[in-house]
PDB file of N, CA, C and O in Angstrom:
ATOM      1  N   UNK A   1      -7.523  -2.235   4.473  1.00 87.00           N
ATOM      2  CA  UNK A   1      -6.471  -3.502   5.041  1.00 87.00           C
ATOM      3  C   UNK A   1      -7.573  -4.745   5.173  1.00 87.00           C
ATOM      4  O   UNK A   1      -6.904  -5.797   4.936  1.00 87.00           O
ATOM      5  N   UNK A   2      -8.544  -4.506   5.649  1.00 90.00           N
ATOM      6  CA  UNK A   2      -9.426  -5.899   5.773  1.00 90.00           C
ATOM      7  C   UNK A   2      -9.447  -6.397   4.244  1.00 90.00           C
ATOM      8  O   UNK A   2      -9.276  -7.658   4.585  1.00 90.00           O
ATOM      9  N   UNK A   3      -9.711  -5.727   3.274  1.00 93.00           N
ATOM     10  CA  UNK A   3      -9.879  -6.010   1.890  1.00 93.00           C
ATOM     11  C   UNK A   3      -8.709  -7.020   1.394  1.00 93.00           C
ATOM     12  O   UNK A   3      -8.307  -7.781   1.104  1.00 93.00           O
ATOM     13  N   UNK A   4      -7.290  -6.466   1.917  1.00 93.00           N
ATOM     14  CA  UNK A   4      -6.206  -6.699   1.636  1.00 93.00           C
ATOM     15  C   UNK A   4      -6.114  -8.461   2.297  1.00 93.00           C
ATOM     16  O   UNK A   4      -5.963  -9.135   1.865  1.00 93.00           O
ATOM     17  N   UNK A   5      -6.492  -8.117   3.530  1.00 92.00           N
ATOM     18  CA  UNK A   5      -6.353  -9.656   4.469  1.00 92.00           C
ATOM     19  C   UNK A   5      -6.982 -10.530   3.912  1.00 92.00           C
ATOM     20  O   UNK A   5      -6.924 -11.582   3.756  1.00 92.00           O
ATOM     21  N   UNK A   6      -8.591 -10.254   3.390  1.00 94.00           N
ATOM     22  CA  UNK A   6      -9.367 -11.033   3.039  1.00 94.00           C
ATOM     23  C   UNK A   6      -9.082 -11.409   1.476  1.00 94.00           C
ATOM     24  O   UNK A   6      -8.794 -12.981   1.317  1.00 94.00           O
ATOM     25  N   UNK A   7      -8.299 -10.849   0.875  1.00 95.00           N
ATOM     26  CA  UNK A   7      -7.867 -11.195  -0.625  1.00 95.00           C
ATOM     27  C   UNK A   7      -6.830 -12.399  -0.476  1.00 95.00           C
ATOM     28  O   UNK A   7      -6.418 -13.448  -0.886  1.00 95.00           O
ATOM     29  N   UNK A   8      -5.682 -11.946   0.332  1.00 92.00           N
ATOM     30  CA  UNK A   8      -4.520 -12.812   1.018  1.00 92.00           C
ATOM     31  C   UNK A   8      -4.973 -14.181   1.462  1.00 92.00           C
ATOM     32  O   UNK A   8      -4.657 -15.122   1.330  1.00 92.00           O
ATOM     33  N   UNK A   9      -6.089 -14.100   2.257  1.00 93.00           N
ATOM     34  CA  UNK A   9      -6.701 -15.544   2.789  1.00 93.00           C
ATOM     35  C   UNK A   9      -7.050 -16.405   1.547  1.00 93.00           C
ATOM     36  O   UNK A   9      -7.641 -17.588   1.889  1.00 93.00           O
ATOM     37  N   UNK A  10      -7.890 -15.741   0.649  1.00 96.00           N
ATOM     38  CA  UNK A  10      -8.349 -16.572  -0.251  1.00 96.00           C
ATOM     39  C   UNK A  10      -7.051 -17.054  -1.367  1.00 96.00           C
ATOM     40  O   UNK A  10      -7.594 -17.432  -2.521  1.00 96.00           O
ATOM     41  N   UNK A  11      -5.857 -16.632  -0.969  1.00 93.00           N
ATOM     42  CA  UNK A  11      -4.751 -16.846  -1.892  1.00 93.00           C
ATOM     43  C   UNK A  11      -4.310 -15.978  -2.987  1.00 93.00           C
ATOM     44  O   UNK A  11      -3.990 -16.443  -4.313  1.00 93.00           O
ATOM     45  N   UNK A  12      -4.563 -14.663  -2.875  1.00 94.00           N
ATOM     46  CA  UNK A  12      -4.609 -13.760  -3.978  1.00 94.00           C
ATOM     47  C   UNK A  12      -3.835 -12.886  -3.388  1.00 94.00           C
ATOM     48  O   UNK A  12      -3.728 -12.053  -2.525  1.00 94.00           O
ATOM     49  N   UNK A  13      -2.217 -12.927  -3.889  1.00 92.00           N
ATOM     50  CA  UNK A  13      -1.249 -11.863  -3.459  1.00 92.00           C
ATOM     51  C   UNK A  13      -1.991 -10.243  -3.696  1.00 92.00           C
ATOM     52  O   UNK A  13      -2.307  -9.944  -4.352  1.00 92.00           O
ATOM     53  N   UNK A  14      -1.568  -9.584  -2.373  1.00 94.00           N
ATOM     54  CA  UNK A  14      -2.067  -8.278  -2.365  1.00 94.00           C
ATOM     55  C   UNK A  14      -1.106  -7.626  -1.612  1.00 94.00           C
ATOM     56  O   UNK A  14      -0.631  -7.934  -0.993  1.00 94.00           O
ATOM     57  N   UNK A  15      -1.385  -6.284  -1.918  1.00 95.00           N
ATOM     58  CA  UNK A  15      -0.573  -5.066  -1.133  1.00 95.00           C
ATOM     59  C   UNK A  15      -1.528  -4.069  -0.721  1.00 95.00           C
ATOM     60  O   UNK A  15      -1.978  -3.497  -1.230  1.00 95.00           O
ATOM     61  N   UNK A  16      -1.411  -3.505   0.302  1.00 93.00           N
ATOM     62  CA  UNK A  16      -1.909  -2.039   1.138  1.00 93.00           C
ATOM     63  C   UNK A  16      -1.160  -1.119   0.513  1.00 93.00           C
ATOM     64  O   UNK A  16       0.016  -1.297   0.562  1.00 93.00           O
ATOM     65  N   UNK A  17      -2.003   0.115  -0.024  1.00 96.00           N
ATOM     66  CA  UNK A  17      -1.055   1.180  -0.590  1.00 96.00           C
ATOM     67  C   UNK A  17      -1.733   2.374  -0.058  1.00 96.00           C
ATOM     68  O   UNK A  17      -2.715   2.354  -0.359  1.00 96.00           O
ATOM     69  N   UNK A  18      -1.087   3.364   0.681  1.00 96.00           N
ATOM     70  CA  UNK A  18      -1.300   4.514   1.044  1.00 96.00           C
ATOM     71  C   UNK A  18      -0.363   5.599   1.230  1.00 96.00           C
ATOM     72  O   UNK A  18       0.968   5.172   0.955  1.00 96.00           O
ATOM     73  N   UNK A  19      -0.807   6.492   1.472  1.00 96.00           N
ATOM     74  CA  UNK A  19       0.555   7.920   1.175  1.00 96.00           C
ATOM     75  C   UNK A  19       0.946   8.116   2.557  1.00 96.00           C
ATOM     76  O   UNK A  19       0.485   7.419   3.598  1.00 96.00           O
ATOM     77  N   UNK A  20       2.154   8.488   2.729  1.00 97.00           N
ATOM     78  CA  UNK A  20       3.056   8.412   3.642  1.00 97.00           C
ATOM     79  C   UNK A  20       2.447   9.077   5.235  1.00 97.00           C
ATOM     80  O   UNK A  20       2.691   8.523   6.040  1.00 97.00           O
ATOM     81  N   UNK A  21       1.699  10.025   5.283  1.00 97.00           N
ATOM     82  CA  UNK A  21       1.268  10.685   6.307  1.00 97.00           C
ATOM     83  C   UNK A  21       0.286   9.601   7.032  1.00 97.00           C
ATOM     84  O   UNK A  21      -0.069   9.753   8.070  1.00 97.00           O
ATOM     85  N   UNK A  22      -0.257   8.539   6.201  1.00 96.00           N
ATOM     86  CA  UNK A  22      -1.090   7.374   6.933  1.00 96.00           C
ATOM     87  C   UNK A  22      -0.444   6.231   7.414  1.00 96.00           C
ATOM     88  O   UNK A  22      -0.769   5.503   7.959  1.00 96.00           O
ATOM     89  N   UNK A  23       1.006   6.441   7.554  1.00 96.00           N
ATOM     90  CA  UNK A  23       1.772   5.085   7.676  1.00 96.00           C
ATOM     91  C   UNK A  23       1.700   4.664   9.305  1.00 96.00           C
ATOM     92  O   UNK A  23       1.327   3.528   9.662  1.00 96.00           O
ATOM     93  N   UNK A  24       1.658   5.706  10.289  1.00 96.00           N
ATOM     94  CA  UNK A  24       1.504   5.380  11.344  1.00 96.00           C
ATOM     95  C   UNK A  24       0.039   4.605  12.049  1.00 96.00           C
ATOM     96  O   UNK A  24      -0.084   3.849  12.550  1.00 96.00           O
ATOM     97  N   UNK A  25      -0.512   5.569  11.296  1.00 95.00           N
ATOM     98  CA  UNK A  25      -1.980   4.793  11.372  1.00 95.00           C
ATOM     99  C   UNK A  25      -2.528   3.645  10.730  1.00 95.00           C
ATOM    100  O   UNK A  25      -2.937   2.825  11.447  1.00 95.00           O
ATOM    101  N   UNK A  26      -1.828   3.196   9.705  1.00 94.00           N
ATOM    102  CA  UNK A  26      -2.099   1.880   9.002  1.00 94.00           C
ATOM    103  C   UNK A  26      -0.976   0.995  10.059  1.00 94.00           C
ATOM    104  O   UNK A  26      -1.847  -0.209  10.163  1.00 94.00           O
ATOM    105  N   UNK A  27      -0.190   1.080  10.343  1.00 93.00           N
ATOM    106  CA  UNK A  27       0.520   0.260  11.183  1.00 93.00           C
ATOM    107  C   UNK A  27       0.079   0.043  12.428  1.00 93.00           C
ATOM    108  O   UNK A  27      -0.030  -1.267  12.857  1.00 93.00           O
ATOM    109  N   UNK A  28      -0.332   0.999  13.356  1.00 95.00           N
ATOM    110  CA  UNK A  28      -1.327   0.708  14.363  1.00 95.00           C
ATOM    111  C   UNK A  28      -2.609   0.091  14.175  1.00 95.00           C
ATOM    112  O   UNK A  28      -3.009  -0.687  15.074  1.00 95.00           O
ATOM    113  N   UNK A  29      -3.053   0.148  13.085  1.00 93.00           N
ATOM    114  CA  UNK A  29      -4.494  -0.354  13.000  1.00 93.00           C
ATOM    115  C   UNK A  29      -4.158  -1.843  12.562  1.00 93.00           C
ATOM    116  O   UNK A  29      -4.721  -2.729  12.971  1.00 93.00           O
ATOM    117  N   UNK A  30      -3.391  -2.215  11.827  1.00 93.00           N
ATOM    118  CA  UNK A  30      -2.729  -3.746  11.337  1.00 93.00           C
ATOM    119  C   UNK A  30      -2.181  -4.517  12.729  1.00 93.00           C
ATOM    120  O   UNK A  30      -2.835  -5.791  13.053  1.00 93.00           O
ATOM    121  N   UNK A  31      -1.550  -3.660  13.406  1.00 93.00           N
ATOM    122  CA  UNK A  31      -1.401  -4.411  14.902  1.00 93.00           C
ATOM    123  C   UNK A  31      -2.093  -4.495  15.785  1.00 93.00           C
ATOM    124  O   UNK A  31      -2.342  -5.578  16.384  1.00 93.00           O
ATOM    125  N   UNK A  32      -3.097  -3.343  16.068  1.00 92.00           N
ATOM    126  CA  UNK A  32      -4.480  -3.649  16.701  1.00 92.00           C
ATOM    127  C   UNK A  32      -5.418  -4.734  16.367  1.00 92.00           C
ATOM    128  O   UNK A  32      -5.856  -5.510  17.228  1.00 92.00           O
ATOM    129  N   UNK A  33      -5.356  -4.746  14.946  1.00 91.00           N
ATOM    130  CA  UNK A  33      -6.515  -5.652  14.573  1.00 91.00           C
ATOM    131  C   UNK A  33      -5.603  -7.376  14.388  1.00 91.00           C
ATOM    132  O   UNK A  33      -6.259  -8.349  13.718  1.00 91.00           O
ATOM    133  N   UNK A  34      -4.305  -7.267  14.550  1.00 92.00           N
ATOM    134  CA  UNK A  34      -3.883  -8.786  14.579  1.00 92.00           C
ATOM    135  C   UNK A  34      -3.403  -8.910  12.685  1.00 92.00           C
ATOM    136  O   UNK A  34      -3.408 -10.140  12.716  1.00 92.00           O
ATOM    137  N   UNK A  35      -3.364  -8.172  11.963  1.00 92.00           N
ATOM    138  CA  UNK A  35      -3.502  -8.488  10.573  1.00 92.00           C
ATOM    139  C   UNK A  35      -1.965  -8.391  10.430  1.00 92.00           C
ATOM    140  O   UNK A  35      -1.067  -7.349  10.630  1.00 92.00           O
ATOM    141  N   UNK A  36      -1.345  -9.236   9.265  1.00 88.00           N
ATOM    142  CA  UNK A  36       0.000  -9.150   8.647  1.00 88.00           C
ATOM    143  C   UNK A  36      -0.350  -9.106   7.129  1.00 88.00           C
ATOM    144  O   UNK A  36      -0.240 -10.011   6.525  1.00 88.00           O
ATOM    145  N   UNK A  37      -0.478  -7.924   6.897  1.00 91.00           N
ATOM    146  CA  UNK A  37      -0.567  -7.363   5.523  1.00 91.00           C
ATOM    147  C   UNK A  37       0.530  -6.518   4.867  1.00 91.00           C
ATOM    148  O   UNK A  37       0.867  -6.151   5.716  1.00 91.00           O
ATOM    149  N   UNK A  38       1.061  -6.963   3.714  1.00 93.00           N
ATOM    150  CA  UNK A  38       2.059  -6.205   2.870  1.00 93.00           C
ATOM    151  C   UNK A  38       1.519  -4.866   2.562  1.00 93.00           C
ATOM    152  O   UNK A  38       0.179  -4.611   2.308  1.00 93.00           O
ATOM    153  N   UNK A  39       2.527  -3.865   2.826  1.00 95.00           N
ATOM    154  CA  UNK A  39       2.239  -2.170   2.624  1.00 95.00           C
ATOM    155  C   UNK A  39       3.349  -1.795   2.230  1.00 95.00           C
ATOM    156  O   UNK A  39       4.296  -1.937   2.397  1.00 95.00           O
ATOM    157  N   UNK A  40       2.512  -0.737   1.339  1.00 97.00           N
ATOM    158  CA  UNK A  40       3.700   0.322   0.519  1.00 97.00           C
ATOM    159  C   UNK A  40       3.327   1.422   0.676  1.00 97.00           C
ATOM    160  O   UNK A  40       2.240   1.999   0.620  1.00 97.00           O
ATOM    161  N   UNK A  41       3.950   2.500   1.234  1.00 97.00           N
ATOM    162  CA  UNK A  41       3.651   3.787   1.079  1.00 97.00           C
ATOM    163  C   UNK A  41       4.250   4.687   0.424  1.00 97.00           C
ATOM    164  O   UNK A  41       5.532   4.819  -0.338  1.00 97.00           O
ATOM    165  N   UNK A  42       3.531   5.524  -0.359  1.00 97.00           N
ATOM    166  CA  UNK A  42       3.983   6.640  -1.294  1.00 97.00           C
ATOM    167  C   UNK A  42       3.660   8.080  -1.072  1.00 97.00           C
ATOM    168  O   UNK A  42       3.110   8.239   0.188  1.00 97.00           O
ATOM    169  N   UNK A  43       4.434   8.819  -1.759  1.00 95.00           N
ATOM    170  CA  UNK A  43       4.522  10.299  -1.453  1.00 95.00           C
ATOM    171  C   UNK A  43       3.152  10.604  -1.298  1.00 95.00           C
ATOM    172  O   UNK A  43       2.009  10.378  -1.795  1.00 95.00           O
ATOM    173  N   UNK A  44       2.949  11.889  -0.796  1.00 96.00           N
ATOM    174  CA  UNK A  44       1.632  12.557  -0.083  1.00 96.00           C
ATOM    175  C   UNK A  44       1.615  14.127  -0.946  1.00 96.00           C
ATOM    176  O   UNK A  44       2.599  14.632  -0.977  1.00 96.00           O
ATOM    177  N   UNK A  45       0.842  14.540  -1.171  1.00 95.00           N
ATOM    178  CA  UNK A  45      -0.681  14.387  -1.157  1.00 95.00           C
ATOM    179  C   UNK A  45      -0.728  13.545  -2.982  1.00 95.00           C
ATOM    180  O   UNK A  45       0.090  13.914  -3.935  1.00 95.00           O
ATOM    181  N   UNK A  46      -1.952  13.097  -2.811  1.00 93.00           N
ATOM    182  CA  UNK A  46      -2.417  11.970  -3.925  1.00 93.00           C
ATOM    183  C   UNK A  46      -3.313  12.994  -4.803  1.00 93.00           C
ATOM    184  O   UNK A  46      -3.155  13.002  -6.237  1.00 93.00           O
ATOM    185  N   UNK A  47      -4.432  13.419  -3.991  1.00 93.00           N
ATOM    186  CA  UNK A  47      -5.540  14.376  -4.864  1.00 93.00           C
ATOM    187  C   UNK A  47      -5.011  15.402  -5.891  1.00 93.00           C
ATOM    188  O   UNK A  47      -3.655  16.133  -5.170  1.00 93.00           O
ATOM    189  N   UNK A  48      -5.247  15.889  -6.677  1.00 93.00           N
ATOM    190  CA  UNK A  48      -4.941  17.354  -7.139  1.00 93.00           C
ATOM    191  C   UNK A  48      -3.494  17.114  -8.161  1.00 93.00           C
ATOM    192  O   UNK A  48      -2.570  18.038  -8.414  1.00 93.00           O
ATOM    193  N   UNK A  49      -3.144  15.945  -8.110  1.00 96.00           N
ATOM    194  CA  UNK A  49      -1.871  15.601  -8.801  1.00 96.00           C
ATOM    195  C   UNK A  49      -2.152  15.329 -10.537  1.00 96.00           C
ATOM    196  O   UNK A  49      -3.513  14.962 -11.268  1.00 96.00           O
ATOM    197  N   UNK A  50      -1.120  15.864 -11.168  1.00 97.00           N
ATOM    198  CA  UNK A  50      -1.544  15.715 -12.910  1.00 97.00           C
ATOM    199  C   UNK A  50      -1.306  14.136 -13.234  1.00 97.00           C
ATOM    200  O   UNK A  50      -0.992  13.338 -12.279  1.00 97.00           O
ATOM    201  N   UNK A  51      -1.601  13.694 -14.107  1.00 97.00           N
ATOM    202  CA  UNK A  51      -1.691  12.213 -14.853  1.00 97.00           C
ATOM    203  C   UNK A  51      -0.067  11.926 -14.808  1.00 97.00           C
ATOM    204  O   UNK A  51       0.207  10.870 -14.080  1.00 97.00           O
ATOM    205  N   UNK A  52       0.932  12.818 -15.157  1.00 98.00           N
ATOM    206  CA  UNK A  52       2.163  12.534 -15.465  1.00 98.00           C
ATOM    207  C   UNK A  52       2.396  12.260 -13.997  1.00 98.00           C
ATOM    208  O   UNK A  52       3.815  11.593 -13.413  1.00 98.00           O
ATOM    209  N   UNK A  53       2.194  13.331 -12.780  1.00 97.00           N
ATOM    210  CA  UNK A  53       2.639  13.076 -11.751  1.00 97.00           C
ATOM    211  C   UNK A  53       2.351  11.826 -10.675  1.00 97.00           C
ATOM    212  O   UNK A  53       3.028  11.289 -10.262  1.00 97.00           O
ATOM    213  N   UNK A  54       0.967  11.349 -11.192  1.00 97.00           N
ATOM    214  CA  UNK A  54       0.618  10.096 -10.412  1.00 97.00           C
ATOM    215  C   UNK A  54       1.422   8.925 -11.126  1.00 97.00           C
ATOM    216  O   UNK A  54       1.621   8.111 -10.602  1.00 97.00           O
ATOM    217  N   UNK A  55       1.543   8.886 -12.533  1.00 97.00           N
ATOM    218  CA  UNK A  55       2.678   7.961 -13.202  1.00 97.00           C
ATOM    219  C   UNK A  55       3.970   7.918 -12.593  1.00 97.00           C
ATOM    220  O   UNK A  55       4.329   6.795 -11.905  1.00 97.00           O
ATOM    221  N   UNK A  56       4.525   8.944 -12.002  1.00 97.00           N
ATOM    222  CA  UNK A  56       5.674   9.103 -11.604  1.00 97.00           C
ATOM    223  C   UNK A  56       5.656   8.284 -10.290  1.00 97.00           C
ATOM    224  O   UNK A  56       6.513   7.699  -9.808  1.00 97.00           O
ATOM    225  N   UNK A  57       4.544   8.542  -9.598  1.00 97.00           N
ATOM    226  CA  UNK A  57       4.367   8.299  -7.905  1.00 97.00           C
ATOM    227  C   UNK A  57       4.338   6.774  -8.399  1.00 97.00           C
ATOM    228  O   UNK A  57       4.722   5.751  -7.362  1.00 97.00           O
ATOM    229  N   UNK A  58       3.617   6.096  -9.061  1.00 97.00           N
ATOM    230  CA  UNK A  58       3.340   4.505  -9.305  1.00 97.00           C
ATOM    231  C   UNK A  58       4.779   3.985  -9.758  1.00 97.00           C
ATOM    232  O   UNK A  58       4.919   3.012  -9.386  1.00 97.00           O
ATOM    233  N   UNK A  59       5.617   4.777 -10.621  1.00 98.00           N
ATOM    234  CA  UNK A  59       6.664   4.075 -11.236  1.00 98.00           C
ATOM    235  C   UNK A  59       7.712   4.062  -9.838  1.00 98.00           C
ATOM    236  O   UNK A  59       8.555   3.131  -9.890  1.00 98.00           O
ATOM    237  N   UNK A  60       7.736   4.779  -9.160  1.00 97.00           N
ATOM    238  CA  UNK A  60       8.756   5.173  -7.696  1.00 97.00           C
ATOM    239  C   UNK A  60       8.221   4.054  -6.991  1.00 97.00           C
ATOM    240  O   UNK A  60       8.950   3.426  -6.356  1.00 97.00           O
ATOM    241  N   UNK A  61       6.920   3.500  -6.902  1.00 97.00           N
ATOM    242  CA  UNK A  61       6.430   2.320  -6.032  1.00 97.00           C
ATOM    243  C   UNK A  61       6.355   1.072  -6.721  1.00 97.00           C
ATOM    244  O   UNK A  61       6.295   0.163  -5.986  1.00 97.00           O
ATOM    245  N   UNK A  62       6.548   1.031  -7.954  1.00 97.00           N
ATOM    246  CA  UNK A  62       6.794  -0.309  -8.542  1.00 97.00           C
ATOM    247  C   UNK A  62       7.451  -1.277  -8.146  1.00 97.00           C
ATOM    248  O   UNK A  62       6.903  -2.388  -7.593  1.00 97.00           O
ATOM    249  N   UNK A  63       8.767  -1.207  -7.805  1.00 97.00           N
ATOM    250  CA  UNK A  63       9.857  -2.147  -7.522  1.00 97.00           C
ATOM    251  C   UNK A  63       9.390  -2.774  -5.889  1.00 97.00           C
ATOM    252  O   UNK A  63       9.575  -3.905  -5.500  1.00 97.00           O
ATOM    253  N   UNK A  64       9.048  -1.779  -5.260  1.00 97.00           N
ATOM    254  CA  UNK A  64       8.210  -1.849  -3.808  1.00 97.00           C
ATOM    255  C   UNK A  64       7.165  -2.911  -3.750  1.00 97.00           C
ATOM    256  O   UNK A  64       7.158  -3.993  -2.768  1.00 97.00           O
ATOM    257  N   UNK A  65       6.495  -2.524  -5.011  1.00 97.00           N
ATOM    258  CA  UNK A  65       5.084  -3.411  -4.743  1.00 97.00           C
ATOM    259  C   UNK A  65       5.047  -4.781  -5.157  1.00 97.00           C
ATOM    260  O   UNK A  65       4.798  -5.660  -4.808  1.00 97.00           O
ATOM    261  N   UNK A  66       6.251  -4.795  -6.267  1.00 96.00           N
ATOM    262  CA  UNK A  66       6.442  -6.208  -6.848  1.00 96.00           C
ATOM    263  C   UNK A  66       7.454  -7.210  -6.093  1.00 96.00           C
ATOM    264  O   UNK A  66       6.888  -8.370  -5.686  1.00 96.00           O
ATOM    265  N   UNK A  67       8.210  -6.337  -4.971  1.00 96.00           N
ATOM    266  CA  UNK A  67       8.855  -7.095  -3.894  1.00 96.00           C
ATOM    267  C   UNK A  67       8.029  -7.408  -2.977  1.00 96.00           C
ATOM    268  O   UNK A  67       8.054  -8.871  -2.317  1.00 96.00           O
ATOM    269  N   UNK A  68       6.942  -6.787  -2.451  1.00 94.00           N
ATOM    270  CA  UNK A  68       5.884  -7.206  -1.806  1.00 94.00           C
ATOM    271  C   UNK A  68       4.969  -8.407  -2.338  1.00 94.00           C
ATOM    272  O   UNK A  68       5.009  -9.322  -1.381  1.00 94.00           O
ATOM    273  N   UNK A  69       4.845  -8.429  -3.333  1.00 93.00           N
ATOM    274  CA  UNK A  69       3.924  -9.306  -4.045  1.00 93.00           C
ATOM    275  C   UNK A  69       4.694 -10.693  -4.073  1.00 93.00           C
ATOM    276  O   UNK A  69       4.114 -12.026  -3.957  1.00 93.00           O
ATOM    277  N   UNK A  70       5.892 -10.662  -4.677  1.00 92.00           N
ATOM    278  CA  UNK A  70       6.884 -11.958  -4.636  1.00 92.00           C
ATOM    279  C   UNK A  70       7.691 -12.491  -3.797  1.00 92.00           C
ATOM    280  O   UNK A  70       8.337 -13.454  -3.828  1.00 92.00           O
ATOM    281  N   UNK A  71       7.923 -11.506  -3.122  1.00 87.00           N
ATOM    282  CA  UNK A  71       8.798 -11.545  -1.999  1.00 87.00           C
ATOM    283  C   UNK A  71       8.499 -12.764  -1.133  1.00 87.00           C
ATOM    284  O   UNK A  71       7.298 -13.343  -0.723  1.00 87.00           O
ATOM    285  N   UNK A  72       9.348 -13.364   0.037  1.00 79.00           N
ATOM    286  CA  UNK A  72       8.819 -14.345   0.809  1.00 79.00           C
ATOM    287  C   UNK A  72       7.557 -13.927   1.890  1.00 79.00           C
ATOM    288  O   UNK A  72       7.646 -12.923   2.172  1.00 79.00           O
ATOM    289  N   UNK A  73       6.683 -14.982   2.219  1.00 64.00           N
ATOM    290  CA  UNK A  73       5.698 -14.550   3.068  1.00 64.00           C
ATOM    291  C   UNK A  73       6.145 -14.174   4.482  1.00 64.00           C
ATOM    292  O   UNK A  73       7.295 -14.943   5.045  1.00 64.00           O
ATOM    293  N   UNK A  74       5.512 -13.022   5.199  1.00 55.00           N
ATOM    294  CA  UNK A  74       5.988 -12.933   6.375  1.00 55.00           C
ATOM    295  C   UNK A  74       5.403 -13.679   7.259  1.00 55.00           C
ATOM    296  O   UNK A  74       4.344 -14.192   7.108  1.00 55.00           O
TER     297      UNK A  74
END
């Protein structure tokens, strides 16, 4: 999250991506640190997936990622 915040401060549009079980922790951390970073959550688990399964997860997240990158700043 710090990396995403740093990139954004440098003018590089960025999005934090994590799998769904980490949503609560990510939200808590961004609030505690006062960071306002774009984030997208994907299905879990990521490890031990086939290449096709990972591609499918990426395809499912694509629209949300583009929306976060191109939408109005929060």
